Short mmCIF file of C-alpha atoms in Angstrom, two decimals:
data_model
loop_
_atom_site.label_atom_id
_atom_site.label_comp_id
_atom_site.label_asym_id
_atom_site.label_seq_id
_atom_site.Cartn_x
_atom_site.Cartn_y
_atom_site.Cartn_z
CA UNK A 23 -19.04 21.03 37.13
CA UNK A 24 -21.99 20.18 34.80
CA UNK A 25 -19.42 19.27 32.05
CA UNK A 26 -17.63 16.89 34.40
CA UNK A 27 -18.55 13.13 34.07
CA UNK A 28 -20.63 11.78 36.92
CA UNK A 29 -17.90 9.34 37.95
CA UNK A 30 -15.40 12.14 38.13
CA UNK A 31 -17.69 14.36 40.21
CA UNK A 32 -18.27 11.51 42.67
CA UNK A 33 -14.45 10.94 42.85
CA UNK A 34 -13.79 14.61 43.40
CA UNK A 35 -16.51 14.69 46.17
CA UNK A 36 -15.00 11.65 47.85
CA UNK A 37 -11.52 13.21 47.71
CA UNK A 38 -12.87 16.46 49.18
CA UNK A 39 -14.58 14.62 52.06
CA UNK A 40 -11.28 12.73 52.82
CA UNK A 41 -9.29 15.88 52.78
CA UNK A 42 -11.77 17.51 55.17
CA UNK A 43 -11.64 14.70 57.56
CA UNK A 44 -7.86 14.89 57.48
CA UNK A 45 -7.70 18.66 58.14
CA UNK A 46 -10.55 18.76 60.86
CA UNK A 47 -8.34 17.77 63.82
CA UNK A 48 -6.36 21.04 63.43
CA UNK A 49 -9.56 23.04 63.94
CA UNK A 50 -10.46 21.45 67.24
CA UNK A 51 -9.95 23.50 70.47
CA UNK A 52 -6.71 22.67 72.19
CA UNK A 53 -5.12 21.12 69.17
CA UNK A 54 -1.88 23.00 69.87
CA UNK A 55 -1.30 24.12 66.30
CA UNK A 56 1.40 26.84 65.65
CA UNK A 57 -1.07 29.08 63.77
CA UNK A 58 1.56 31.61 63.07
CA UNK A 59 3.55 29.08 61.10
CA UNK A 60 0.39 27.90 59.41
CA UNK A 61 -0.56 31.37 58.48
CA UNK A 62 2.90 32.33 57.10
CA UNK A 63 3.18 29.20 54.97
CA UNK A 64 -0.37 29.49 53.83
CA UNK A 65 0.14 33.15 52.90
CA UNK A 66 3.46 32.30 51.12
CA UNK A 67 1.94 29.47 49.04
CA UNK A 68 -1.01 31.79 48.23
CA UNK A 69 1.41 34.54 47.11
CA UNK A 70 3.31 32.10 44.97
CA UNK A 71 0.12 31.04 43.15
CA UNK A 72 -1.29 34.51 42.59
CA UNK A 73 1.09 35.67 39.79
CA UNK A 74 -0.38 32.89 37.67
CA UNK A 75 -3.74 34.88 37.72
CA UNK A 76 -2.12 38.04 36.42
CA UNK A 77 -2.69 38.60 32.77
CA UNK A 78 0.75 40.07 32.32
CA UNK A 79 2.63 37.31 34.10
CA UNK A 80 0.30 34.33 33.78
CA UNK A 81 1.68 32.87 30.60
CA UNK A 82 5.29 32.89 31.98
CA UNK A 83 4.57 31.56 35.49
CA UNK A 84 5.06 27.85 35.84
CA UNK A 85 2.08 26.32 37.76
CA UNK A 86 2.34 22.62 36.78
CA UNK A 87 6.03 21.74 37.11
CA UNK A 88 6.01 21.30 40.83
CA UNK A 89 7.34 24.95 41.25
CA UNK A 90 6.02 25.37 44.89
CA UNK A 91 6.12 21.68 45.98
CA UNK A 92 9.21 22.44 48.19
CA UNK A 93 7.10 24.93 50.13
CA UNK A 94 4.28 22.29 50.71
CA UNK A 95 6.87 19.70 51.74
CA UNK A 96 8.43 22.29 54.14
CA UNK A 97 4.92 22.61 55.66
CA UNK A 98 4.68 18.80 55.93
CA UNK A 99 8.03 18.72 57.85
CA UNK A 100 7.29 21.77 60.13
CA UNK A 101 3.53 21.08 61.03
CA UNK A 102 1.29 18.23 62.28
CA UNK A 103 -0.50 16.42 59.44
CA UNK A 104 -3.82 18.08 59.96
CA UNK A 105 -2.28 21.66 59.97
CA UNK A 106 0.01 20.93 57.06
CA UNK A 107 -3.08 19.85 54.93
CA UNK A 108 -4.50 23.36 55.40
CA UNK A 109 -1.51 25.12 53.90
CA UNK A 110 -2.29 24.00 50.28
CA UNK A 111 -6.00 24.92 50.18
CA UNK A 112 -6.22 28.68 49.68
CA UNK A 113 -3.35 28.70 47.03
CA UNK A 114 -4.96 25.88 45.13
CA UNK A 115 -8.39 27.49 45.13
CA UNK A 116 -6.95 30.80 43.85
CA UNK A 117 -4.34 29.50 41.48
CA UNK A 118 -4.58 29.61 37.65
CA UNK A 119 -6.35 26.86 35.76
CA UNK A 120 -5.71 26.49 32.08
CA UNK A 121 -8.51 24.23 31.03
CA UNK A 122 -12.29 24.01 31.78
CA UNK A 123 -14.12 23.24 33.95
CA UNK A 124 -12.07 25.66 36.12
CA UNK A 125 -14.15 25.29 39.36
CA UNK A 126 -13.96 21.49 39.33
CA UNK A 127 -10.22 21.56 38.70
CA UNK A 128 -9.63 23.99 41.55
CA UNK A 129 -11.59 22.08 44.02
CA UNK A 130 -9.85 18.84 42.87
CA UNK A 131 -6.41 20.36 43.11
CA UNK A 132 -7.12 21.72 46.60
CA UNK A 133 -8.37 18.41 47.89
CA UNK A 134 -5.63 16.45 46.18
CA UNK A 135 -2.72 18.53 47.49
CA UNK A 136 -4.34 18.58 51.05
CA UNK A 137 -4.39 14.84 51.06
CA UNK A 138 -0.95 14.61 49.58
CA UNK A 139 0.72 17.04 52.18
CA UNK A 140 -1.18 15.24 55.04
CA UNK A 141 0.26 11.95 53.92
CA UNK A 142 3.84 13.32 53.68
CA UNK A 143 3.47 15.05 57.07
CA UNK A 144 2.16 11.85 58.64
CA UNK A 145 5.00 9.70 57.32
CA UNK A 146 7.56 12.39 58.48
CA UNK A 147 6.08 12.56 62.00
CA UNK A 148 5.89 8.74 62.21
CA UNK A 149 9.57 8.51 61.66
CA UNK A 150 10.33 11.22 64.18
CA UNK A 151 11.34 13.76 61.57
CA UNK A 152 10.39 16.88 63.62
CA UNK A 153 13.12 16.16 66.21
CA UNK A 154 15.83 16.08 63.44
CA UNK A 155 15.11 19.59 62.21
CA UNK A 156 16.88 21.35 65.15
CA UNK A 157 15.93 24.79 66.41
CA UNK A 158 17.16 28.20 67.46
CA UNK A 159 20.51 28.27 69.23
CA UNK A 160 23.76 26.22 68.86
CA UNK A 161 22.58 23.52 71.26
CA UNK A 162 19.70 22.38 68.89
CA UNK A 163 21.48 21.65 65.54
CA UNK A 164 19.75 19.61 62.88
CA UNK A 165 20.44 15.88 63.06
CA UNK A 166 22.16 15.23 59.82
CA UNK A 167 22.34 12.79 58.09
CA UNK A 168 19.44 11.12 59.94
CA UNK A 169 17.21 13.98 58.98
CA UNK A 170 17.40 12.73 55.39
CA UNK A 171 15.64 9.49 56.13
CA UNK A 172 12.19 10.81 57.25
CA UNK A 173 12.35 13.68 54.72
CA UNK A 174 12.95 11.27 51.75
CA UNK A 175 10.30 8.90 53.16
CA UNK A 176 7.85 11.81 53.21
CA UNK A 177 8.80 12.87 49.70
CA UNK A 178 8.14 9.28 48.60
CA UNK A 179 4.72 9.33 50.24
CA UNK A 180 4.01 12.68 48.59
CA UNK A 181 4.84 11.27 45.24
CA UNK A 182 2.89 8.04 45.68
CA UNK A 183 -0.22 9.77 46.84
CA UNK A 184 -0.11 12.45 44.23
CA UNK A 185 0.47 10.16 41.35
CA UNK A 186 -2.23 7.77 42.69
CA UNK A 187 -4.78 10.58 42.66
CA UNK A 188 -3.62 11.89 39.33
CA UNK A 189 -4.22 8.42 37.78
CA UNK A 190 -7.52 7.99 39.45
CA UNK A 191 -8.95 11.23 38.19
CA UNK A 192 -7.70 10.42 34.73
CA UNK A 193 -9.39 7.16 34.86
CA UNK A 194 -12.75 8.59 36.01
CA UNK A 195 -12.68 11.85 34.05
CA UNK A 196 -11.27 10.50 30.78
CA UNK A 197 -12.62 6.98 31.14
CA UNK A 198 -9.09 5.51 30.65
CA UNK A 199 -8.36 1.98 31.96
CA UNK A 200 -6.55 2.34 35.34
CA UNK A 201 -3.37 0.63 33.87
CA UNK A 202 -3.09 3.23 31.26
CA UNK A 203 -4.05 6.10 33.58
CA UNK A 204 -1.30 5.24 35.93
CA UNK A 205 1.30 4.11 33.41
CA UNK A 206 4.50 6.00 33.87
CA UNK A 207 3.30 8.65 36.24
CA UNK A 208 5.32 7.52 39.32
CA UNK A 209 8.63 6.91 37.45
CA UNK A 210 8.45 10.35 35.97
CA UNK A 211 7.59 12.22 39.13
CA UNK A 212 9.53 10.34 41.79
CA UNK A 213 12.93 11.93 40.94
CA UNK A 214 11.69 15.52 40.93
CA UNK A 215 9.69 15.01 44.17
CA UNK A 216 12.72 13.61 46.04
CA UNK A 217 14.64 16.71 44.96
CA UNK A 218 11.67 18.86 46.16
CA UNK A 219 11.79 17.02 49.45
CA UNK A 220 15.35 17.91 49.97
CA UNK A 221 14.71 21.51 49.20
CA UNK A 222 11.75 21.46 51.55
CA UNK A 223 13.97 19.97 54.21
CA UNK A 224 16.44 22.87 53.76
CA UNK A 225 13.56 25.30 54.07
CA UNK A 226 12.35 23.59 57.23
CA UNK A 227 15.74 23.58 58.87
CA UNK A 228 16.28 27.27 58.14
CA UNK A 229 12.81 28.10 59.29
CA UNK A 230 13.50 26.45 62.62
CA UNK A 231 17.01 28.08 62.93
CA UNK A 232 17.83 31.30 64.64
CA UNK A 233 17.73 32.99 61.18
CA UNK A 234 13.93 32.54 61.04
CA UNK A 235 11.34 32.04 58.37
CA UNK A 236 12.86 34.78 56.08
CA UNK A 237 15.95 32.80 55.52
CA UNK A 238 13.85 29.86 54.11
CA UNK A 239 12.90 32.05 51.12
CA UNK A 240 16.54 31.81 49.82
CA UNK A 241 15.76 28.08 49.14
CA UNK A 242 12.46 28.75 47.45
CA UNK A 243 13.77 31.43 45.09
CA UNK A 244 16.33 29.38 43.19
CA UNK A 245 13.90 26.44 43.09
CA UNK A 246 11.28 28.73 41.48
CA UNK A 247 13.72 29.99 38.99
CA UNK A 248 14.89 26.55 37.96
CA UNK A 249 11.24 25.38 37.58
CA UNK A 250 10.56 28.47 35.41
CA UNK A 251 13.50 27.55 33.20
CA UNK A 252 12.21 23.98 33.09
CA UNK A 253 8.71 25.00 32.17
CA UNK A 254 10.22 27.30 29.35
CA UNK A 255 12.04 24.36 28.06
CA UNK A 256 8.90 22.25 27.96
CA UNK A 257 7.02 24.97 26.11
CA UNK A 258 9.76 25.15 23.56
CA UNK A 259 9.78 21.37 23.25
CA UNK A 260 5.97 21.38 22.77
CA UNK A 261 6.33 24.11 20.03
CA UNK A 262 8.86 21.74 18.26
CA UNK A 263 6.52 18.81 18.37
CA UNK A 264 3.68 20.97 17.10
CA UNK A 265 5.87 21.98 14.13
CA UNK A 266 6.73 18.43 13.33
CA UNK A 267 3.02 17.31 13.74
CA UNK A 268 1.80 19.91 11.32
CA UNK A 269 4.37 18.96 8.61
CA UNK A 270 3.45 15.29 9.06
CA UNK A 271 -0.22 15.97 8.92
CA UNK A 272 0.31 17.91 5.68
CA UNK A 273 2.20 15.05 4.07
CA UNK A 274 -0.46 12.56 5.21
CA UNK A 275 -3.21 14.62 3.72
CA UNK A 276 -1.34 14.94 0.38
CA UNK A 277 -0.42 11.29 0.16
CA UNK A 278 -3.23 9.35 1.85
CA UNK A 279 -1.90 5.95 0.65
CA UNK A 280 1.02 6.02 3.02
CA UNK A 281 -0.75 7.62 6.03
CA UNK A 282 0.94 6.73 9.28
CA UNK A 283 4.11 5.67 7.59
CA UNK A 284 6.10 8.63 8.81
CA UNK A 285 5.42 7.93 12.56
CA UNK A 286 6.28 4.24 12.18
CA UNK A 287 9.52 5.12 10.42
CA UNK A 288 10.38 7.33 13.34
CA UNK A 289 9.70 4.58 15.79
CA UNK A 290 11.61 2.02 13.90
CA UNK A 291 14.53 4.42 13.56
CA UNK A 292 14.67 4.83 17.31
CA UNK A 293 14.44 1.03 17.74
CA UNK A 294 17.58 0.72 15.60
CA UNK A 295 19.42 3.60 17.46
CA UNK A 296 18.79 2.09 20.87
CA UNK A 297 20.32 -1.26 19.68
CA UNK A 298 23.28 0.71 18.39
CA UNK A 299 23.69 2.45 21.79
CA UNK A 300 23.17 5.99 20.55
CA UNK A 301 23.13 8.72 23.07
CA UNK A 302 19.83 9.56 24.42
CA UNK A 303 20.14 13.30 23.27
CA UNK A 304 20.29 12.00 19.68
CA UNK A 305 17.32 9.72 19.86
CA UNK A 306 14.77 12.50 19.66
CA UNK A 307 16.43 14.11 16.71
CA UNK A 308 16.56 10.77 14.96
CA UNK A 309 12.91 10.22 15.57
CA UNK A 310 12.29 13.61 13.99
CA UNK A 311 14.36 12.48 11.00
CA UNK A 312 12.33 9.35 10.56
CA UNK A 313 8.96 11.23 10.92
CA UNK A 314 10.04 13.93 8.45
CA UNK A 315 11.96 11.85 5.93
CA UNK A 316 9.24 12.26 3.32
CA UNK A 317 8.31 15.86 3.93
CA UNK A 318 9.64 16.81 0.59
CA UNK A 319 6.55 15.05 -1.01
CA UNK A 320 4.71 18.24 -0.21
CA UNK A 321 6.53 19.74 -3.29
CA UNK A 322 5.66 16.80 -5.59
CA UNK A 323 2.52 17.15 -7.65
CA UNK A 324 -0.42 15.25 -6.17
CA UNK A 325 -1.19 13.66 -9.55
CA UNK A 326 2.20 12.04 -9.54
CA UNK A 327 1.93 10.77 -5.83
CA UNK A 328 -1.49 9.21 -6.64
CA UNK A 329 -0.85 7.93 -10.04
CA UNK A 330 -2.13 4.42 -10.55
CA UNK A 331 -0.03 3.46 -13.61
CA UNK A 332 3.75 3.36 -14.22
CA UNK A 333 5.68 6.53 -13.85
CA UNK A 334 7.18 8.17 -16.85
CA UNK A 335 10.93 9.03 -16.81
CA UNK A 336 10.02 12.61 -16.15
CA UNK A 337 7.70 11.75 -13.27
CA UNK A 338 10.40 9.57 -11.90
CA UNK A 339 12.84 12.48 -11.98
CA UNK A 340 10.27 14.70 -10.16
CA UNK A 341 9.86 11.88 -7.46
CA UNK A 342 13.72 11.73 -6.96
CA UNK A 343 13.80 15.35 -6.15
CA UNK A 344 11.74 14.86 -2.89
CA UNK A 345 14.75 14.50 -0.55
CA UNK A 346 16.13 17.77 -1.76
CA UNK A 347 12.65 19.48 -1.52
CA UNK A 348 12.48 18.14 2.07
CA UNK A 349 15.87 19.43 2.97
CA UNK A 350 14.96 22.88 1.71
CA UNK A 351 11.62 22.82 3.81
CA UNK A 352 13.49 22.09 7.06
CA UNK A 353 16.64 23.93 6.37
CA UNK A 354 15.74 26.81 8.70
CA UNK A 355 14.44 24.57 11.49
CA UNK A 356 17.47 24.71 13.87
CA UNK A 357 16.42 22.07 16.43
CA UNK A 358 16.41 19.26 13.80
CA UNK A 359 20.22 19.23 13.72
CA UNK A 360 21.41 15.91 12.10
CA UNK A 361 17.83 15.10 11.02
CA UNK A 362 18.30 17.50 8.04
CA UNK A 363 21.06 15.35 6.60
CA UNK A 364 18.99 12.19 7.03
CA UNK A 365 16.09 13.79 5.10
CA UNK A 366 18.34 14.76 2.30
CA UNK A 367 20.22 11.36 2.05
CA UNK A 368 17.77 8.61 3.12
CA UNK A 369 17.63 7.31 -0.48
CA UNK A 370 21.34 6.96 -0.92
CA UNK A 371 22.66 3.37 -1.29
CA UNK A 372 25.71 1.85 0.28
CA UNK A 373 26.95 0.93 -3.28
CA UNK A 374 26.66 4.47 -4.51
CA UNK A 375 23.71 4.07 -6.83
CA UNK A 376 21.22 5.99 -4.81
CA UNK A 377 20.03 9.56 -5.01
CA UNK A 378 20.19 12.53 -4.87
CA UNK A 379 24.02 12.64 -4.82
CA UNK A 380 25.08 9.01 -5.32
CA UNK A 381 26.98 8.85 -2.00
CA UNK A 382 28.42 5.51 -0.94
CA UNK A 383 29.51 3.73 2.32
CA UNK A 384 30.46 5.95 5.22
CA UNK A 385 29.94 9.06 3.08
CA UNK A 386 26.24 8.61 3.78
CA UNK A 387 25.29 10.17 7.22
CA UNK A 388 24.68 7.74 10.00
CA UNK A 389 21.13 9.05 10.56
CA UNK A 390 20.35 8.60 6.86
CA UNK A 391 21.55 4.96 6.88
CA UNK A 392 19.35 4.17 9.91
CA UNK A 393 16.20 5.97 8.32
CA UNK A 394 16.84 4.04 4.94
CA UNK A 395 16.41 0.69 6.77
CA UNK A 396 13.51 1.86 8.84
CA UNK A 397 11.83 3.22 5.77
CA UNK A 398 12.15 -0.02 3.82
CA UNK A 399 11.14 -2.14 6.70
CA UNK A 400 7.90 -0.25 7.33
CA UNK A 401 7.07 -0.08 3.63
CA UNK A 402 7.37 -3.85 3.49
CA UNK A 403 5.26 -4.63 6.59
CA UNK A 404 2.64 -2.06 6.11
CA UNK A 405 -0.77 -2.99 4.60
CA UNK A 406 -1.69 -0.43 2.02
CA UNK A 407 -4.56 0.13 -0.15
CA UNK A 408 -3.19 -1.89 -3.09
CA UNK A 409 -1.50 -4.84 -1.30
CA UNK A 410 -1.05 -6.61 2.05
CA UNK A 411 2.12 -6.18 4.14
CA UNK A 412 4.69 -8.86 4.36
CA UNK A 413 5.29 -10.72 7.70
CA UNK A 414 8.04 -9.26 9.81
CA UNK A 415 10.41 -12.17 9.33
CA UNK A 416 10.15 -11.96 5.57
CA UNK A 417 10.85 -8.27 5.63
CA UNK A 418 13.94 -8.74 7.78
CA UNK A 419 15.30 -11.44 5.54
CA UNK A 420 14.74 -9.10 2.54
CA UNK A 421 16.75 -6.35 4.32
CA UNK A 422 19.50 -8.83 5.10
CA UNK A 423 19.68 -9.95 1.44
CA UNK A 424 20.22 -6.30 0.43
CA UNK A 425 22.67 -5.45 3.20
CA UNK A 426 26.07 -4.45 2.04
CA UNK A 427 24.71 -3.18 -1.43
CA UNK A 428 21.71 -1.14 -0.57
CA UNK A 429 21.55 -0.90 3.25
CA UNK A 430 24.22 -0.74 5.99
CA UNK A 431 24.62 -4.23 7.43
CA UNK A 432 25.04 -2.84 10.97
CA UNK A 433 21.66 -1.01 10.80
CA UNK A 434 19.93 -4.16 9.54
CA UNK A 435 21.34 -6.21 12.28
CA UNK A 436 20.37 -3.69 14.90
CA UNK A 437 16.79 -3.63 13.60
CA UNK A 438 16.62 -7.39 13.73
CA UNK A 439 17.86 -7.52 17.34
CA UNK A 440 15.39 -4.80 18.22
CA UNK A 441 12.50 -6.59 16.71
CA UNK A 442 13.49 -9.82 18.52
CA UNK A 443 13.47 -7.99 21.89
CA UNK A 444 10.39 -5.75 21.34
CA UNK A 445 8.46 -7.04 18.41
CA UNK A 446 6.46 -4.80 16.01
CA UNK A 447 2.79 -4.10 17.09
CA UNK A 448 -0.04 -4.28 14.70
CA UNK A 449 -1.04 -0.77 15.54
CA UNK A 450 2.14 0.48 14.19
CA UNK A 451 2.22 -1.46 10.85
CA UNK A 452 -1.21 -0.78 9.48
CA UNK A 453 -2.27 2.22 7.48
CA UNK A 454 -5.95 3.09 8.04
CA UNK A 455 -8.55 4.97 6.03
CA UNK A 456 -12.02 4.14 4.73
CA UNK A 457 -12.84 0.54 4.09
CA UNK A 458 -12.66 -2.34 6.60
CA UNK A 459 -10.59 -5.36 5.49
CA UNK A 460 -8.98 -8.18 7.45
CA UNK A 461 -5.28 -8.03 7.76
CA UNK A 462 -2.70 -10.26 9.46
CA UNK A 463 -1.72 -9.33 12.98
CA UNK A 464 2.05 -9.25 13.31
CA UNK A 465 4.03 -9.17 16.49
CA UNK A 466 7.78 -9.65 16.83
CA UNK A 467 7.82 -11.78 13.66
CA UNK A 468 5.73 -14.66 15.17
CA UNK A 469 2.16 -15.42 15.48
CA UNK A 470 -0.80 -14.18 13.31
CA UNK A 471 -4.33 -13.43 14.05
CA UNK A 472 -7.40 -11.68 12.62
CA UNK A 473 -7.44 -7.95 12.56
CA UNK A 474 -9.15 -5.24 10.62
CA UNK A 475 -8.03 -1.99 9.07
CA UNK A 476 -10.01 0.62 7.30
CA UNK A 477 -8.50 1.56 3.90
CA UNK A 478 -9.60 3.01 0.56
CA UNK A 479 -10.06 0.89 -2.43
CA UNK A 480 -7.48 2.01 -4.96
CA UNK A 481 -8.72 1.95 -8.55
CA UNK A 482 -7.41 -0.78 -10.96
CA UNK A 483 -4.31 0.21 -12.96
CA UNK A 484 -4.81 1.20 -16.62
CA UNK A 485 -3.66 -2.30 -17.92
CA UNK A 486 -6.12 -4.08 -15.61
CA UNK A 487 -3.50 -5.64 -13.45
CA UNK A 488 -3.11 -5.22 -9.76
CA UNK A 489 0.22 -3.68 -8.62
CA UNK A 490 1.46 -7.06 -7.17
CA UNK A 491 0.65 -8.94 -10.32
CA UNK A 492 2.11 -6.64 -13.01
CA UNK A 493 4.53 -4.27 -11.39
CA UNK A 494 6.47 -3.68 -8.27
CA UNK A 495 5.58 -1.02 -5.84
CA UNK A 496 7.91 1.60 -4.34
CA UNK A 497 8.13 2.27 -0.60
CA UNK A 498 6.29 5.50 -0.99
CA UNK A 499 3.37 3.56 -2.47
CA UNK A 500 4.11 4.53 -6.07
CA UNK A 501 3.91 2.01 -8.90
CA UNK A 502 7.21 1.61 -10.95
CA UNK A 503 7.96 0.01 -14.23
CA UNK A 504 7.08 -3.72 -14.51
CA UNK A 505 10.12 -6.05 -14.01
CA UNK A 506 11.74 -3.78 -11.44
CA UNK A 507 11.46 -5.83 -8.28
CA UNK A 508 11.08 -3.92 -5.04
CA UNK A 509 11.49 -5.32 -1.53
CA UNK A 510 9.59 -2.55 -0.08
CA UNK A 511 6.36 -3.68 -1.68
CA UNK A 512 6.63 -7.03 0.04
CA UNK A 513 6.13 -9.20 -2.98
CA UNK A 514 8.21 -11.77 -4.91
CA UNK A 515 11.40 -10.64 -6.64
CA UNK A 516 12.04 -11.59 -10.28
CA UNK A 517 15.24 -13.48 -10.78
CA UNK A 518 18.06 -11.10 -11.67
CA UNK A 519 16.18 -8.05 -10.48
CA UNK A 520 18.45 -5.12 -10.39
CA UNK A 521 17.49 -3.84 -6.94
CA UNK A 522 15.59 -5.00 -4.01
CA UNK A 523 14.36 -1.57 -3.01
CA UNK A 524 13.51 0.65 -6.03
CA UNK A 525 15.15 4.01 -6.17
CA UNK A 526 11.72 5.66 -6.50
CA UNK A 527 10.65 4.64 -3.04
#
């Protein structure tokens, strides 16, 4: 408990006091509590939590996905509020805790679940839910569909109290603003908790029926198995994210001048995809494509990536190999799917003059056409160590000018619509590093303000000219030959320039 912030300790103590006050009426003489039912439910919940403490089973037992919430909700339906609150306490105090401080977390979870189950039971009793569950014998059948009303109301109360307490402990323990601590908690949990409520209702009905408590276990078992499968999916998904994060960090370490670029390209790619109406199951893969589009730079010599002068033809050829290098790096990562093609072809141009294979038009994979637009947009709007970013409207106009030759016009229009709807936050368009300098604050293409980023001071080029004055800059932050205008650097284009976004980007 000593490692827990004072505000969090006070909050835990207040929650424990409230939970104790809620459970005390059950302990008074003459309370009329069905202690057999309380004991059975309490022992069952305890037995469900115990495998998590076993070293052989602990890593595979889901303890945070609501695996046993149907059992707690069944207790809320079967028992008075004070008695229902007692059911969660022993299992919560014994269950596995993955992070320190373990004692504080166990006490908090016991008090939190006791209060949550008490609230659900109170709402269920208030709506007369106990009378709808039926009983032994054909003359006392459950009152469906009316039984669904108090059960769903109780599940809603369960979700509201649980998420409110989750947000409050985050705010006190992590010192987060309440708005951020509660953000998204209820929408993510409401649906699963309603499903748990229905499963709990089935358990309660079977418990009250002539088949008895043993029959209720037939509801708990499939719920537990489904939660286990769900938790395994989340573990696998977390492993995928960790893989992506490691690759991106490696790229950022190697090419510090474009740090943060990959994450913003991923976000811009998803913005485009949503406007195109892409299926949800493709959005995550597309985001991975945007994030990993430059992973091939890991195979490019650092001296080339950080060169301050113009690239030689040989160095240019090395740079142009990075899509193929990237494709080789991710070839064996099966969950990337379509993202692999985007990594390989995101420098192809609609007119066929891109690289590595000179594909044109619809020959270029859809994901690659999306990432190409997102890549150029972020390169133009990002403030880098050697030049400021362009305003969002100017970057969009530049993309429109190049639509049909370099970029897919459909993707450009989708990006413009997405920016009109959602804007482009400053936090996502600035690359940070060492030295603080003021930069324009951009949002949705309108309005500017004063901001500050930390960035390194890049040495002057060999000819004494800043990149903006003497040469164009590629989207990857590499100088290219003077006279080759590049939209991705955000600076003026010479009349008759051969390309808006240079092929070495």
